[in-house]
């Protein structure tokens, strides 16, 4: 396979005069011969088409790479969508002087969801496992975590089903969640904040979203508040993301594809071979 890649496929054509107006950027774990710990990938936000894959995500490498494009091409870029990686925030203004940075929608929700899930785990671990009742509650919080993570409006309110840890009686999803929230008042308060943030995000309103974070109750535990306040570091970028339709979803899909290719091939020894294989699969390389 590696000999075929080297013999029959030419390299990716580089056009220094063109870049899309809207870019998606991300990273993934590459091969052992990569210069950096993580590889860098970027694509067109509108079409999802991969533009290139680099073997190093460090800023000085990215700056050197993007400066190969003409200043006119780089000035054409209007938006760059990224995760909450502060390092990229320093690199982007240097190479794309007119671009605005947006934080990917998925990573905003991920940050909120993780903060609440970690609170659930802390609430579990504070229960007395020597107490029969608290041990039952511990198991319920552990088993039915998915119900707690759901948007409240998406819970089943009418459909009765059996939940094994509820003594086999028929209850709704909503009743399960209602019970779980009686176990710990801090968990209940955290759940309310979590749901309010999900609603504000879905409504696309940055001001109510950050108002919730700015006015967190003293009842909430510090680790939960710290996780949410991390979003304040990206207030400007997140606020802009509420006004734009671009998301890293298309690029996350490419990253999942790369993982599949690596798994099927039992790993690649060479970054160049992995890069070629991905570009071939995407129809971006031609046979010589």
PDB file of C-alpha atoms in Angstrom:
ATOM      1  CA  UNK A   1       0.000   0.000   0.000  1.00  0.00           C
ATOM      2  CA  UNK A   2       2.731   2.494   0.924  1.00  0.00           C
ATOM      3  CA  UNK A   3       4.627   1.783  -2.315  1.00  0.00           C
ATOM      4  CA  UNK A   4       1.430   2.356  -4.314  1.00  0.00           C
ATOM      5  CA  UNK A   5       0.866   5.679  -2.536  1.00  0.00           C
ATOM      6  CA  UNK A   6       4.405   6.831  -3.351  1.00  0.00           C
ATOM      7  CA  UNK A   7       4.439   5.550  -6.950  1.00  0.00           C
ATOM      8  CA  UNK A   8       1.031   6.314  -8.401  1.00  0.00           C
ATOM      9  CA  UNK A   9      -0.264   9.409  -6.617  1.00  0.00           C
ATOM     10  CA  UNK A  10       1.099  12.921  -6.952  1.00  0.00           C
ATOM     11  CA  UNK A  11       1.183  15.434  -4.125  1.00  0.00           C
ATOM     12  CA  UNK A  12      -1.580  17.878  -3.278  1.00  0.00           C
ATOM     13  CA  UNK A  13      -1.564  20.914  -5.568  1.00  0.00           C
ATOM     14  CA  UNK A  14      -0.822  24.067  -3.611  1.00  0.00           C
ATOM     15  CA  UNK A  15      -2.533  27.286  -4.710  1.00  0.00           C
ATOM     16  CA  UNK A  16      -1.026  30.258  -2.842  1.00  0.00           C
ATOM     17  CA  UNK A  17      -3.577  32.652  -4.311  1.00  0.00           C
ATOM     18  CA  UNK A  18      -6.739  31.170  -2.849  1.00  0.00           C
ATOM     19  CA  UNK A  19      -8.232  30.520   0.588  1.00  0.00           C
ATOM     20  CA  UNK A  20     -11.956  30.178   1.437  1.00  0.00           C
ATOM     21  CA  UNK A  21     -13.716  33.010   3.243  1.00  0.00           C
ATOM     22  CA  UNK A  22     -14.608  30.756   6.163  1.00  0.00           C
ATOM     23  CA  UNK A  23     -12.224  28.173   7.651  1.00  0.00           C
ATOM     24  CA  UNK A  24     -12.594  25.299  10.090  1.00  0.00           C
ATOM     25  CA  UNK A  25      -9.479  24.273  12.022  1.00  0.00           C
ATOM     26  CA  UNK A  26      -8.843  21.318  14.330  1.00  0.00           C
ATOM     27  CA  UNK A  27      -6.242  18.757  15.358  1.00  0.00           C
ATOM     28  CA  UNK A  28      -5.947  14.990  15.656  1.00  0.00           C
ATOM     29  CA  UNK A  29      -3.460  12.375  16.828  1.00  0.00           C
ATOM     30  CA  UNK A  30      -1.136  11.479  13.960  1.00  0.00           C
ATOM     31  CA  UNK A  31       1.744   9.078  13.446  1.00  0.00           C
ATOM     32  CA  UNK A  32       4.913   8.576  15.484  1.00  0.00           C
ATOM     33  CA  UNK A  33       7.079  10.394  12.936  1.00  0.00           C
ATOM     34  CA  UNK A  34       5.080  13.651  13.230  1.00  0.00           C
ATOM     35  CA  UNK A  35       7.089  16.647  14.405  1.00  0.00           C
ATOM     36  CA  UNK A  36       4.416  17.760  16.847  1.00  0.00           C
ATOM     37  CA  UNK A  37       2.285  15.906  19.370  1.00  0.00           C
ATOM     38  CA  UNK A  38      -0.832  16.568  17.277  1.00  0.00           C
ATOM     39  CA  UNK A  39      -1.508  17.058  13.569  1.00  0.00           C
ATOM     40  CA  UNK A  40      -3.372  20.068  12.185  1.00  0.00           C
ATOM     41  CA  UNK A  41      -6.233  19.920   9.693  1.00  0.00           C
ATOM     42  CA  UNK A  42      -8.273  22.708   8.127  1.00  0.00           C
ATOM     43  CA  UNK A  43     -11.148  22.845   5.676  1.00  0.00           C
ATOM     44  CA  UNK A  44     -13.643  25.066   3.903  1.00  0.00           C
ATOM     45  CA  UNK A  45     -16.494  25.856   6.323  1.00  0.00           C
ATOM     46  CA  UNK A  46     -19.107  26.019   3.569  1.00  0.00           C
ATOM     47  CA  UNK A  47     -18.259  22.897   1.564  1.00  0.00           C
ATOM     48  CA  UNK A  48     -16.442  20.851   4.223  1.00  0.00           C
ATOM     49  CA  UNK A  49     -13.633  20.177   1.711  1.00  0.00           C
ATOM     50  CA  UNK A  50     -10.233  19.531   3.313  1.00  0.00           C
ATOM     51  CA  UNK A  51      -7.648  22.098   2.246  1.00  0.00           C
ATOM     52  CA  UNK A  52      -4.587  20.509   3.831  1.00  0.00           C
ATOM     53  CA  UNK A  53      -3.249  18.379   6.681  1.00  0.00           C
ATOM     54  CA  UNK A  54      -0.044  19.310   8.535  1.00  0.00           C
ATOM     55  CA  UNK A  55       2.100  17.198  10.842  1.00  0.00           C
ATOM     56  CA  UNK A  56       2.468  19.911  13.503  1.00  0.00           C
ATOM     57  CA  UNK A  57      -0.026  22.252  15.161  1.00  0.00           C
ATOM     58  CA  UNK A  58       2.491  24.517  16.910  1.00  0.00           C
ATOM     59  CA  UNK A  59       2.045  28.208  16.180  1.00  0.00           C
ATOM     60  CA  UNK A  60       5.426  28.913  14.588  1.00  0.00           C
ATOM     61  CA  UNK A  61       4.873  26.029  12.167  1.00  0.00           C
ATOM     62  CA  UNK A  62       1.369  27.192  11.283  1.00  0.00           C
ATOM     63  CA  UNK A  63       2.482  30.783  10.787  1.00  0.00           C
ATOM     64  CA  UNK A  64       5.275  29.645   8.457  1.00  0.00           C
ATOM     65  CA  UNK A  65       2.829  27.478   6.510  1.00  0.00           C
ATOM     66  CA  UNK A  66       0.084  30.084   6.091  1.00  0.00           C
ATOM     67  CA  UNK A  67       2.557  32.796   5.131  1.00  0.00           C
ATOM     68  CA  UNK A  68       3.150  30.791   1.960  1.00  0.00           C
ATOM     69  CA  UNK A  69      -0.259  32.080   0.855  1.00  0.00           C
ATOM     70  CA  UNK A  70      -0.383  35.564  -0.617  1.00  0.00           C
ATOM     71  CA  UNK A  71      -1.424  38.421   1.615  1.00  0.00           C
ATOM     72  CA  UNK A  72      -4.471  38.961  -0.602  1.00  0.00           C
ATOM     73  CA  UNK A  73      -5.585  35.337  -0.109  1.00  0.00           C
ATOM     74  CA  UNK A  74      -5.103  35.575   3.657  1.00  0.00           C
ATOM     75  CA  UNK A  75      -6.986  38.869   3.877  1.00  0.00           C
ATOM     76  CA  UNK A  76      -9.902  37.174   2.146  1.00  0.00           C
ATOM     77  CA  UNK A  77     -10.549  34.946   5.182  1.00  0.00           C
ATOM     78  CA  UNK A  78     -13.440  36.350   7.230  1.00  0.00           C
ATOM     79  CA  UNK A  79     -14.088  33.690   9.885  1.00  0.00           C
ATOM     80  CA  UNK A  80     -12.044  30.937  11.522  1.00  0.00           C
ATOM     81  CA  UNK A  81     -13.919  28.348  13.603  1.00  0.00           C
ATOM     82  CA  UNK A  82     -11.898  26.565  16.302  1.00  0.00           C
ATOM     83  CA  UNK A  83     -12.200  24.822  19.655  1.00  0.00           C
ATOM     84  CA  UNK A  84     -11.215  26.586  22.864  1.00  0.00           C
ATOM     85  CA  UNK A  85      -7.497  26.433  22.151  1.00  0.00           C
ATOM     86  CA  UNK A  86      -5.982  29.736  23.240  1.00  0.00           C
ATOM     87  CA  UNK A  87      -2.807  29.082  21.235  1.00  0.00           C
ATOM     88  CA  UNK A  88      -4.669  29.357  17.939  1.00  0.00           C
ATOM     89  CA  UNK A  89      -6.137  32.651  19.098  1.00  0.00           C
ATOM     90  CA  UNK A  90      -2.636  34.148  19.042  1.00  0.00           C
ATOM     91  CA  UNK A  91      -1.743  32.734  15.631  1.00  0.00           C
ATOM     92  CA  UNK A  92      -4.888  33.613  13.675  1.00  0.00           C
ATOM     93  CA  UNK A  93      -4.608  37.467  13.777  1.00  0.00           C
ATOM     94  CA  UNK A  94      -1.034  37.217  12.489  1.00  0.00           C
ATOM     95  CA  UNK A  95      -1.893  35.250   9.369  1.00  0.00           C
ATOM     96  CA  UNK A  96      -5.531  36.269   8.784  1.00  0.00           C
ATOM     97  CA  UNK A  97      -5.640  39.990   9.623  1.00  0.00           C
ATOM     98  CA  UNK A  98      -9.329  40.455   8.780  1.00  0.00           C
ATOM     99  CA  UNK A  99     -10.666  37.192  10.218  1.00  0.00           C
ATOM    100  CA  UNK A 100     -12.955  36.923  13.218  1.00  0.00           C
ATOM    101  CA  UNK A 101     -12.556  33.921  15.508  1.00  0.00           C
ATOM    102  CA  UNK A 102     -15.585  31.778  16.340  1.00  0.00           C
ATOM    103  CA  UNK A 103     -15.692  29.039  18.970  1.00  0.00           C
ATOM    104  CA  UNK A 104     -17.229  25.859  17.636  1.00  0.00           C
ATOM    105  CA  UNK A 105     -20.797  25.215  18.837  1.00  0.00           C
ATOM    106  CA  UNK A 106     -20.037  21.597  19.722  1.00  0.00           C
ATOM    107  CA  UNK A 107     -17.235  22.545  22.101  1.00  0.00           C
ATOM    108  CA  UNK A 108     -19.423  25.088  23.893  1.00  0.00           C
ATOM    109  CA  UNK A 109     -22.062  22.422  24.610  1.00  0.00           C
ATOM    110  CA  UNK A 110     -19.330  19.915  25.475  1.00  0.00           C
ATOM    111  CA  UNK A 111     -17.882  22.270  28.098  1.00  0.00           C
ATOM    112  CA  UNK A 112     -21.303  22.777  29.711  1.00  0.00           C
ATOM    113  CA  UNK A 113     -22.184  19.079  29.607  1.00  0.00           C
ATOM    114  CA  UNK A 114     -18.871  17.987  31.101  1.00  0.00           C
ATOM    115  CA  UNK A 115     -19.194  20.525  33.896  1.00  0.00           C
ATOM    116  CA  UNK A 116     -22.595  19.129  34.884  1.00  0.00           C
ATOM    117  CA  UNK A 117     -21.556  15.490  34.481  1.00  0.00           C
ATOM    118  CA  UNK A 118     -18.570  16.039  36.759  1.00  0.00           C
ATOM    119  CA  UNK A 119     -20.921  17.580  39.328  1.00  0.00           C
ATOM    120  CA  UNK A 120     -23.090  14.455  39.106  1.00  0.00           C
ATOM    121  CA  UNK A 121     -20.013  12.318  39.855  1.00  0.00           C
ATOM    122  CA  UNK A 122     -19.051  14.511  42.821  1.00  0.00           C
ATOM    123  CA  UNK A 123     -22.599  14.260  44.187  1.00  0.00           C
ATOM    124  CA  UNK A 124     -22.437  10.473  43.825  1.00  0.00           C
ATOM    125  CA  UNK A 125     -19.127  10.208  45.605  1.00  0.00           C
ATOM    126  CA  UNK A 126     -20.343  12.269  48.552  1.00  0.00           C
ATOM    127  CA  UNK A 127     -23.005   9.680  49.394  1.00  0.00           C
ATOM    128  CA  UNK A 128     -22.418   7.329  52.319  1.00  0.00           C
ATOM    129  CA  UNK A 129     -21.930   3.881  50.793  1.00  0.00           C
ATOM    130  CA  UNK A 130     -22.470   2.276  54.193  1.00  0.00           C
ATOM    131  CA  UNK A 131     -26.063   3.486  54.118  1.00  0.00           C
ATOM    132  CA  UNK A 132     -28.399   1.129  52.232  1.00  0.00           C
ATOM    133  CA  UNK A 133     -30.579   3.953  50.916  1.00  0.00           C
ATOM    134  CA  UNK A 134     -27.684   6.161  49.866  1.00  0.00           C
ATOM    135  CA  UNK A 135     -26.050   3.203  48.135  1.00  0.00           C
ATOM    136  CA  UNK A 136     -29.255   2.751  46.125  1.00  0.00           C
ATOM    137  CA  UNK A 137     -29.191   6.445  45.226  1.00  0.00           C
ATOM    138  CA  UNK A 138     -25.527   6.114  44.231  1.00  0.00           C
ATOM    139  CA  UNK A 139     -26.392   3.326  41.800  1.00  0.00           C
ATOM    140  CA  UNK A 140     -29.294   5.303  40.352  1.00  0.00           C
ATOM    141  CA  UNK A 141     -27.131   8.394  39.747  1.00  0.00           C
ATOM    142  CA  UNK A 142     -24.519   6.183  38.133  1.00  0.00           C
ATOM    143  CA  UNK A 143     -26.895   4.217  35.909  1.00  0.00           C
ATOM    144  CA  UNK A 144     -29.236   6.980  34.715  1.00  0.00           C
ATOM    145  CA  UNK A 145     -26.678   9.661  33.869  1.00  0.00           C
ATOM    146  CA  UNK A 146     -27.955   9.896  30.281  1.00  0.00           C
ATOM    147  CA  UNK A 147     -31.375  10.990  31.473  1.00  0.00           C
ATOM    148  CA  UNK A 148     -29.787  13.796  33.488  1.00  0.00           C
ATOM    149  CA  UNK A 149     -27.751  14.964  30.496  1.00  0.00           C
ATOM    150  CA  UNK A 150     -30.806  15.237  28.231  1.00  0.00           C
ATOM    151  CA  UNK A 151     -32.561  18.513  27.567  1.00  0.00           C
ATOM    152  CA  UNK A 152     -35.471  18.543  29.966  1.00  0.00           C
ATOM    153  CA  UNK A 153     -38.000  19.109  27.193  1.00  0.00           C
ATOM    154  CA  UNK A 154     -36.757  15.962  25.426  1.00  0.00           C
ATOM    155  CA  UNK A 155     -37.494  13.703  28.384  1.00  0.00           C
ATOM    156  CA  UNK A 156     -40.403  11.301  28.143  1.00  0.00           C
ATOM    157  CA  UNK A 157     -43.333  12.649  30.158  1.00  0.00           C
ATOM    158  CA  UNK A 158     -46.043  10.220  29.053  1.00  0.00           C
ATOM    159  CA  UNK A 159     -44.406   6.932  28.119  1.00  0.00           C
ATOM    160  CA  UNK A 160     -44.221   4.561  31.080  1.00  0.00           C
ATOM    161  CA  UNK A 161     -41.419   2.017  31.164  1.00  0.00           C
ATOM    162  CA  UNK A 162     -39.502  -0.106  33.625  1.00  0.00           C
ATOM    163  CA  UNK A 163     -36.345   1.278  35.200  1.00  0.00           C
ATOM    164  CA  UNK A 164     -34.732  -1.661  37.050  1.00  0.00           C
ATOM    165  CA  UNK A 165     -33.408   0.303  40.022  1.00  0.00           C
ATOM    166  CA  UNK A 166     -36.873   1.720  40.686  1.00  0.00           C
ATOM    167  CA  UNK A 167     -38.198  -1.600  42.010  1.00  0.00           C
ATOM    168  CA  UNK A 168     -39.501  -2.603  38.583  1.00  0.00           C
ATOM    169  CA  UNK A 169     -42.448  -0.207  38.756  1.00  0.00           C
ATOM    170  CA  UNK A 170     -43.436   1.694  35.660  1.00  0.00           C
ATOM    171  CA  UNK A 171     -42.318   5.324  35.616  1.00  0.00           C
ATOM    172  CA  UNK A 172     -41.578   7.998  33.045  1.00  0.00           C
ATOM    173  CA  UNK A 173     -38.138   9.389  32.238  1.00  0.00           C
ATOM    174  CA  UNK A 174     -39.192  12.691  33.726  1.00  0.00           C
ATOM    175  CA  UNK A 175     -40.095  10.997  37.030  1.00  0.00           C
ATOM    176  CA  UNK A 176     -36.702   9.299  37.110  1.00  0.00           C
ATOM    177  CA  UNK A 177     -34.938  12.659  36.708  1.00  0.00           C
ATOM    178  CA  UNK A 178     -37.188  14.305  39.277  1.00  0.00           C
ATOM    179  CA  UNK A 179     -36.206  11.655  41.814  1.00  0.00           C
ATOM    180  CA  UNK A 180     -32.490  11.882  41.045  1.00  0.00           C
ATOM    181  CA  UNK A 181     -32.580  15.622  41.648  1.00  0.00           C
ATOM    182  CA  UNK A 182     -34.002  15.107  45.153  1.00  0.00           C
ATOM    183  CA  UNK A 183     -30.831  13.239  46.178  1.00  0.00           C
ATOM    184  CA  UNK A 184     -28.638  16.333  46.406  1.00  0.00           C
ATOM    185  CA  UNK A 185     -29.746  20.017  46.408  1.00  0.00           C
ATOM    186  CA  UNK A 186     -26.407  21.053  44.874  1.00  0.00           C
ATOM    187  CA  UNK A 187     -26.994  18.653  41.988  1.00  0.00           C
ATOM    188  CA  UNK A 188     -30.500  20.113  41.550  1.00  0.00           C
ATOM    189  CA  UNK A 189     -29.137  23.686  41.473  1.00  0.00           C
ATOM    190  CA  UNK A 190     -26.433  22.644  38.985  1.00  0.00           C
ATOM    191  CA  UNK A 191     -29.038  20.895  36.820  1.00  0.00           C
ATOM    192  CA  UNK A 192     -31.168  24.059  36.679  1.00  0.00           C
ATOM    193  CA  UNK A 193     -28.157  26.102  35.524  1.00  0.00           C
ATOM    194  CA  UNK A 194     -27.233  23.425  32.981  1.00  0.00           C
ATOM    195  CA  UNK A 195     -30.737  23.409  31.507  1.00  0.00           C
ATOM    196  CA  UNK A 196     -30.936  27.211  31.455  1.00  0.00           C
ATOM    197  CA  UNK A 197     -27.650  27.372  29.524  1.00  0.00           C
ATOM    198  CA  UNK A 198     -28.850  24.778  27.007  1.00  0.00           C
ATOM    199  CA  UNK A 199     -32.035  26.794  26.456  1.00  0.00           C
ATOM    200  CA  UNK A 200     -30.151  30.074  26.046  1.00  0.00           C
ATOM    201  CA  UNK A 201     -27.765  28.454  23.583  1.00  0.00           C
ATOM    202  CA  UNK A 202     -30.610  26.928  21.562  1.00  0.00           C
ATOM    203  CA  UNK A 203     -32.315  30.329  21.387  1.00  0.00           C
ATOM    204  CA  UNK A 204     -29.112  31.831  19.964  1.00  0.00           C
ATOM    205  CA  UNK A 205     -28.902  34.666  22.468  1.00  0.00           C
ATOM    206  CA  UNK A 206     -25.441  35.402  23.843  1.00  0.00           C
ATOM    207  CA  UNK A 207     -26.537  38.011  26.406  1.00  0.00           C
ATOM    208  CA  UNK A 208     -28.828  35.679  28.429  1.00  0.00           C
ATOM    209  CA  UNK A 209     -26.278  32.875  28.049  1.00  0.00           C
ATOM    210  CA  UNK A 210     -23.478  34.850  29.704  1.00  0.00           C
ATOM    211  CA  UNK A 211     -25.851  36.471  32.202  1.00  0.00           C
ATOM    212  CA  UNK A 212     -26.419  32.994  33.673  1.00  0.00           C
ATOM    213  CA  UNK A 213     -22.659  32.410  33.992  1.00  0.00           C
ATOM    214  CA  UNK A 214     -22.056  35.885  35.417  1.00  0.00           C
ATOM    215  CA  UNK A 215     -24.624  35.324  38.204  1.00  0.00           C
ATOM    216  CA  UNK A 216     -23.906  31.789  39.418  1.00  0.00           C
ATOM    217  CA  UNK A 217     -25.402  30.945  42.803  1.00  0.00           C
ATOM    218  CA  UNK A 218     -23.122  30.585  45.875  1.00  0.00           C
ATOM    219  CA  UNK A 219     -24.828  27.205  46.427  1.00  0.00           C
ATOM    220  CA  UNK A 220     -22.976  25.778  43.429  1.00  0.00           C
ATOM    221  CA  UNK A 221     -19.653  24.036  43.963  1.00  0.00           C
ATOM    222  CA  UNK A 222     -16.455  25.746  42.840  1.00  0.00           C
ATOM    223  CA  UNK A 223     -15.349  23.111  40.269  1.00  0.00           C
ATOM    224  CA  UNK A 224     -18.701  23.452  38.487  1.00  0.00           C
ATOM    225  CA  UNK A 225     -18.516  27.249  38.511  1.00  0.00           C
ATOM    226  CA  UNK A 226     -14.883  27.202  37.376  1.00  0.00           C
ATOM    227  CA  UNK A 227     -15.734  25.012  34.375  1.00  0.00           C
ATOM    228  CA  UNK A 228     -18.527  27.340  33.309  1.00  0.00           C
ATOM    229  CA  UNK A 229     -16.490  30.495  33.901  1.00  0.00           C
ATOM    230  CA  UNK A 230     -13.864  29.092  31.540  1.00  0.00           C
ATOM    231  CA  UNK A 231     -16.316  30.093  28.789  1.00  0.00           C
ATOM    232  CA  UNK A 232     -15.933  33.732  29.857  1.00  0.00           C
ATOM    233  CA  UNK A 233     -12.364  33.690  28.496  1.00  0.00           C
ATOM    234  CA  UNK A 234     -13.913  33.283  25.043  1.00  0.00           C
ATOM    235  CA  UNK A 235     -16.864  35.640  25.499  1.00  0.00           C
ATOM    236  CA  UNK A 236     -16.132  37.598  22.326  1.00  0.00           C
ATOM    237  CA  UNK A 237     -15.583  34.481  20.186  1.00  0.00           C
ATOM    238  CA  UNK A 238     -18.630  32.684  21.598  1.00  0.00           C
ATOM    239  CA  UNK A 239     -20.821  35.774  21.166  1.00  0.00           C
ATOM    240  CA  UNK A 240     -19.805  35.938  17.502  1.00  0.00           C
ATOM    241  CA  UNK A 241     -20.508  32.223  17.086  1.00  0.00           C
ATOM    242  CA  UNK A 242     -24.142  32.863  18.096  1.00  0.00           C
ATOM    243  CA  UNK A 243     -24.491  35.076  15.017  1.00  0.00           C
ATOM    244  CA  UNK A 244     -22.925  32.677  12.485  1.00  0.00           C
ATOM    245  CA  UNK A 245     -24.036  29.267  11.168  1.00  0.00           C
ATOM    246  CA  UNK A 246     -20.535  27.771  10.967  1.00  0.00           C
ATOM    247  CA  UNK A 247     -19.603  24.772  13.078  1.00  0.00           C
ATOM    248  CA  UNK A 248     -16.713  22.328  13.189  1.00  0.00           C
ATOM    249  CA  UNK A 249     -19.150  19.462  12.721  1.00  0.00           C
ATOM    250  CA  UNK A 250     -17.977  18.812   9.161  1.00  0.00           C
ATOM    251  CA  UNK A 251     -14.349  18.753  10.259  1.00  0.00           C
ATOM    252  CA  UNK A 252     -15.083  16.535  13.262  1.00  0.00           C
ATOM    253  CA  UNK A 253     -16.547  14.103  10.735  1.00  0.00           C
ATOM    254  CA  UNK A 254     -13.264  14.146   8.804  1.00  0.00           C
ATOM    255  CA  UNK A 255     -11.354  13.466  12.027  1.00  0.00           C
ATOM    256  CA  UNK A 256     -13.559  10.450  12.689  1.00  0.00           C
ATOM    257  CA  UNK A 257     -12.840   9.266   9.137  1.00  0.00           C
ATOM    258  CA  UNK A 258      -9.091   9.573   9.788  1.00  0.00           C
ATOM    259  CA  UNK A 259      -9.441   7.439  12.919  1.00  0.00           C
ATOM    260  CA  UNK A 260     -11.283   4.785  10.890  1.00  0.00           C
ATOM    261  CA  UNK A 261      -8.577   4.815   8.198  1.00  0.00           C
ATOM    262  CA  UNK A 262      -5.868   4.449  10.861  1.00  0.00           C
ATOM    263  CA  UNK A 263      -7.722   1.582  12.513  1.00  0.00           C
ATOM    264  CA  UNK A 264      -8.388  -0.314   9.265  1.00  0.00           C
ATOM    265  CA  UNK A 265      -4.738   0.064   8.226  1.00  0.00           C
ATOM    266  CA  UNK A 266      -3.546  -0.954  11.730  1.00  0.00           C
ATOM    267  CA  UNK A 267      -1.836   2.398  11.965  1.00  0.00           C
ATOM    268  CA  UNK A 268       0.451   4.212   9.543  1.00  0.00           C
ATOM    269  CA  UNK A 269       4.190   4.463  10.155  1.00  0.00           C
ATOM    270  CA  UNK A 270       4.524   7.555   7.987  1.00  0.00           C
ATOM    271  CA  UNK A 271       2.558  10.795   8.280  1.00  0.00           C
ATOM    272  CA  UNK A 272       2.937  11.402   4.529  1.00  0.00           C
ATOM    273  CA  UNK A 273       1.293   8.050   3.776  1.00  0.00           C
ATOM    274  CA  UNK A 274      -1.560   8.739   6.198  1.00  0.00           C
ATOM    275  CA  UNK A 275      -2.045  12.202   4.690  1.00  0.00           C
ATOM    276  CA  UNK A 276      -2.097  10.805   1.151  1.00  0.00           C
ATOM    277  CA  UNK A 277      -4.558   8.069   2.102  1.00  0.00           C
ATOM    278  CA  UNK A 278      -6.981  10.599   3.614  1.00  0.00           C
ATOM    279  CA  UNK A 279      -6.667  12.959   0.630  1.00  0.00           C
ATOM    280  CA  UNK A 280      -7.221  10.096  -1.802  1.00  0.00           C
ATOM    281  CA  UNK A 281     -10.342   9.017   0.065  1.00  0.00           C
ATOM    282  CA  UNK A 282     -11.597  12.607  -0.189  1.00  0.00           C
ATOM    283  CA  UNK A 283     -10.882  12.698  -3.934  1.00  0.00           C
ATOM    284  CA  UNK A 284      -8.209  15.378  -3.594  1.00  0.00           C
ATOM    285  CA  UNK A 285      -5.272  13.507  -5.168  1.00  0.00           C
ATOM    286  CA  UNK A 286      -4.951  12.361  -8.758  1.00  0.00           C
ATOM    287  CA  UNK A 287      -3.207   9.313 -10.210  1.00  0.00           C
ATOM    288  CA  UNK A 288       0.041  10.154 -11.992  1.00  0.00           C
TER     289      UNK A 288
END
